[in-house]
Amino acid sequence: MLGLTFAKGALIWTILEGPTGMVLGILCGIVFAILCWYLPYKEKTNRSTYKFVIIFSLSALAIFGSHRAELESSGPILVLTLAFVAGLGWRKLGTEIGATDPGTIGWGMLALLIGVAFRIATSFVVVMGASLTAWERLFIAIAWLPKATVQAAIGSQALDHVLQHGGDDIDHIRGQQVVTLAVMAILLTAPLGAVAVRFAGPRLLAKCQPKP
């Protein structure tokens, strides 16, 4: 719609640009994903790190390359297709973690709830010295609810360490549990935190009047 609204070229190309970009993004995403099925090769150690680097690099290439080629819609479509198809291929080849233990989910959710509760309480307390109202301190505590950056960055380190140093079965299970808890923390707190901030902001924060 933005392309149609602010089009500067021929009308026929403006109309075809959106569908063309989508089809091109899907096709290139599939090609890149098939390449990812065989990279890195199975004997490579620390494969999860290499997978991340490959996916990130190809995604960045897609976004900036589509902008350079003036096909803005193809970049995001390519990234989504690449991640989806690559994940299907890795799972089919048996290179991903298997079924998740229900006990890990249950205890993990309990540990996550306890940790988030302490995190919110601590965030509320540490800003008590500032000139903020109780509602503003509560909003700060809510804004600290999402957890994603650290979990995404180092969530797989324990499992990578076990795979590199040849740990036993118990070590593998523990490494997989750490990855599961890291992913769970992201999936639960990130969207809930975004919704909570969106809902609480207009209700807890005072609107400042602009100075004349």
Coordinates of C-alpha atoms in Angstrom, one line a residue:
M1 CA 0.0 0.0 0.0
L2 CA 2.9 2.4 0.7
G3 CA 4.3 1.5 -2.7
L4 CA 1.0 2.3 -4.4
T5 CA 0.6 5.6 -2.4
F6 CA 4.0 7.0 -3.0
A7 CA 4.8 5.4 -6.5
K8 CA 6.9 7.4 -8.8
G9 CA 7.4 5.1 -11.7
A10 CA 5.1 3.4 -14.3
L11 CA 1.7 2.3 -12.9
I12 CA 2.0 -1.2 -14.3
W13 CA 5.3 -1.8 -12.5
T14 CA 3.8 -0.3 -9.3
I15 CA 1.0 -2.7 -9.4
L16 CA 3.2 -5.7 -10.1
E17 CA 6.0 -4.8 -7.7
G18 CA 4.2 -6.1 -4.6
P19 CA 3.4 -9.6 -5.9
T20 CA 6.7 -9.8 -7.7
G21 CA 8.6 -9.0 -4.4
M22 CA 6.6 -11.6 -2.5
V23 CA 7.2 -14.4 -5.1
L24 CA 10.8 -13.5 -5.3
G25 CA 11.2 -13.5 -1.6
I26 CA 9.6 -16.9 -1.2
L27 CA 11.7 -18.5 -3.9
C28 CA 15.0 -17.0 -2.7
G29 CA 14.0 -18.0 0.9
I30 CA 13.5 -21.6 -0.1
V31 CA 16.8 -21.7 -2.0
F32 CA 18.7 -20.2 0.9
A33 CA 17.0 -22.6 3.4
I34 CA 17.9 -25.6 1.3
L35 CA 21.5 -24.4 1.5
C36 CA 21.2 -24.1 5.3
W37 CA 20.2 -27.8 5.5
Y38 CA 23.7 -28.8 4.6
L39 CA 25.5 -26.0 6.4
P40 CA 27.2 -26.5 8.8
Y41 CA 28.0 -30.1 8.0
K42 CA 27.0 -32.8 10.6
E43 CA 30.5 -33.3 11.9
K44 CA 31.0 -29.7 12.8
T45 CA 31.1 -28.9 16.5
N46 CA 29.1 -26.1 18.0
R47 CA 26.6 -26.3 15.2
S48 CA 23.9 -24.2 16.8
T49 CA 26.2 -21.2 16.9
Y50 CA 27.0 -21.7 13.2
K51 CA 23.3 -22.0 12.4
F52 CA 22.6 -18.7 14.1
V53 CA 25.4 -17.0 12.2
I54 CA 24.3 -18.4 8.9
I55 CA 20.6 -17.5 9.4
F56 CA 21.5 -14.0 10.7
S57 CA 23.9 -13.3 7.8
L58 CA 21.4 -14.4 5.2
S59 CA 18.6 -12.5 6.8
A60 CA 20.7 -9.3 6.9
L61 CA 21.6 -9.8 3.3
A62 CA 18.0 -10.2 2.4
I63 CA 16.8 -7.0 4.2
F64 CA 19.6 -4.8 2.9
G65 CA 19.8 -6.4 -0.5
S66 CA 16.0 -6.0 -1.1
H67 CA 16.3 -2.3 -0.1
R68 CA 19.2 -1.9 -2.5
A69 CA 17.3 -3.6 -5.3
E70 CA 14.2 -1.5 -4.5
L71 CA 12.1 -4.5 -3.7
E72 CA 11.2 -3.7 -0.2
S73 CA 8.5 -6.4 0.2
S74 CA 10.8 -9.3 -0.7
G75 CA 13.2 -8.9 2.2
P76 CA 10.9 -9.7 5.1
I77 CA 9.1 -12.4 3.1
L78 CA 12.5 -14.0 2.4
V79 CA 13.5 -13.9 6.1
L80 CA 10.3 -15.6 7.2
T81 CA 10.5 -18.3 4.5
L82 CA 14.2 -18.9 5.2
A83 CA 13.7 -19.4 8.9
F84 CA 10.6 -21.6 8.5
V85 CA 11.9 -23.9 5.7
A86 CA 15.4 -24.1 7.4
G87 CA 13.8 -25.2 10.6
L88 CA 11.7 -27.9 8.9
G89 CA 14.8 -29.2 7.2
W90 CA 16.9 -29.3 10.4
R91 CA 14.2 -31.1 12.3
K92 CA 13.7 -33.6 9.5
L93 CA 17.5 -34.3 9.5
G94 CA 17.4 -35.0 13.2
T95 CA 19.6 -32.1 14.2
E96 CA 17.2 -30.4 16.6
I97 CA 16.2 -31.2 20.2
G98 CA 13.5 -33.7 20.5
A99 CA 10.2 -33.7 22.4
T100 CA 10.1 -31.5 25.5
D101 CA 9.6 -33.1 28.9
P102 CA 6.4 -31.9 30.5
G103 CA 8.1 -31.9 33.9
T104 CA 10.6 -29.4 32.5
I105 CA 7.8 -27.1 31.3
G106 CA 6.0 -27.3 34.6
W107 CA 9.0 -26.7 36.9
G108 CA 10.3 -24.2 34.4
M109 CA 7.1 -22.1 34.5
L110 CA 7.2 -22.1 38.3
A111 CA 10.8 -21.0 38.3
L112 CA 10.1 -18.3 35.7
L113 CA 7.1 -17.0 37.7
I114 CA 9.1 -16.8 40.9
G115 CA 12.0 -15.1 39.1
V116 CA 9.7 -12.6 37.4
A117 CA 8.0 -11.8 40.7
F118 CA 11.3 -11.0 42.3
R119 CA 12.4 -9.0 39.3
I120 CA 9.3 -6.9 39.3
A121 CA 9.5 -6.3 43.1
T122 CA 13.2 -5.4 42.9
S123 CA 12.6 -3.0 40.0
F124 CA 9.8 -1.3 42.0
V125 CA 12.1 -0.9 45.1
V126 CA 15.3 0.4 43.4
V127 CA 13.6 3.4 42.0
M128 CA 12.0 4.5 45.3
G129 CA 14.7 7.2 45.7
A130 CA 13.7 8.9 42.5
S131 CA 11.0 11.6 42.4
L132 CA 8.4 9.2 40.9
T133 CA 4.9 8.4 42.0
A134 CA 4.0 4.9 43.1
W135 CA 2.1 4.4 39.7
E136 CA 5.2 5.4 37.8
R137 CA 7.4 3.0 39.8
L138 CA 4.9 0.3 39.1
F139 CA 5.1 1.0 35.4
I140 CA 8.9 0.8 35.5
A141 CA 8.6 -2.6 37.2
I142 CA 6.1 -3.8 34.5
A143 CA 8.4 -2.5 31.8
W144 CA 11.2 -4.8 33.2
L145 CA 9.0 -7.9 32.8
P146 CA 10.1 -9.0 29.3
K147 CA 13.2 -11.3 29.1
A148 CA 14.7 -12.0 25.7
T149 CA 18.2 -10.5 25.1
V150 CA 20.3 -12.6 27.5
Q151 CA 18.3 -15.7 26.9
A152 CA 18.7 -15.5 23.1
A153 CA 22.4 -14.7 23.4
I154 CA 23.6 -17.4 25.8
G155 CA 20.6 -19.8 26.2
S156 CA 22.4 -22.5 24.2
Q157 CA 25.8 -22.1 25.8
A158 CA 25.3 -24.9 28.3
L159 CA 24.2 -27.4 25.6
D160 CA 27.0 -26.3 23.4
H161 CA 29.5 -26.9 26.2
V162 CA 28.2 -30.4 26.7
L163 CA 28.4 -31.2 23.0
Q164 CA 31.9 -29.9 22.7
H165 CA 33.3 -31.7 25.7
G166 CA 31.4 -35.0 25.4
G167 CA 29.2 -35.0 28.4
D168 CA 27.1 -38.0 29.5
D169 CA 23.3 -38.4 29.1
I170 CA 22.5 -36.4 32.2
D171 CA 24.6 -33.5 31.0
H172 CA 22.7 -33.6 27.7
I173 CA 19.4 -33.5 29.4
R174 CA 20.4 -30.6 31.6
G175 CA 21.7 -28.7 28.6
Q176 CA 18.5 -29.2 26.8
Q177 CA 16.5 -28.1 29.8
V178 CA 18.5 -24.8 29.9
V179 CA 17.7 -24.2 26.2
T180 CA 14.0 -25.0 26.9
L181 CA 13.8 -22.6 29.8
A182 CA 15.5 -19.9 27.8
V183 CA 13.0 -20.2 24.9
M184 CA 10.1 -20.4 27.4
A185 CA 11.2 -17.2 29.0
I186 CA 11.3 -15.4 25.7
L187 CA 8.0 -16.8 24.5
L188 CA 6.1 -16.0 27.7
T189 CA 7.6 -12.7 28.9
A190 CA 8.2 -10.9 25.7
P191 CA 4.6 -10.8 24.4
L192 CA 3.1 -10.5 27.8
G193 CA 5.5 -7.6 28.7
A194 CA 4.7 -5.8 25.4
V195 CA 0.9 -6.1 26.1
A196 CA 1.4 -5.0 29.7
V197 CA 3.4 -2.0 28.8
R198 CA 0.9 -1.0 26.1
F199 CA -2.0 -1.4 28.5
A200 CA -0.4 0.1 31.6
G201 CA 1.3 3.1 30.0
P202 CA -1.8 5.3 29.4
R203 CA -3.2 4.3 32.8
L204 CA -0.2 4.6 35.1
L205 CA 1.8 7.5 33.5
A206 CA 0.7 11.1 33.8
K207 CA 0.4 13.2 30.7
C208 CA 2.8 16.1 30.7
Q209 CA 1.5 19.4 29.3
P210 CA 3.9 21.0 26.8
K211 CA 5.5 24.2 28.1
P212 CA 4.3 27.4 26.3

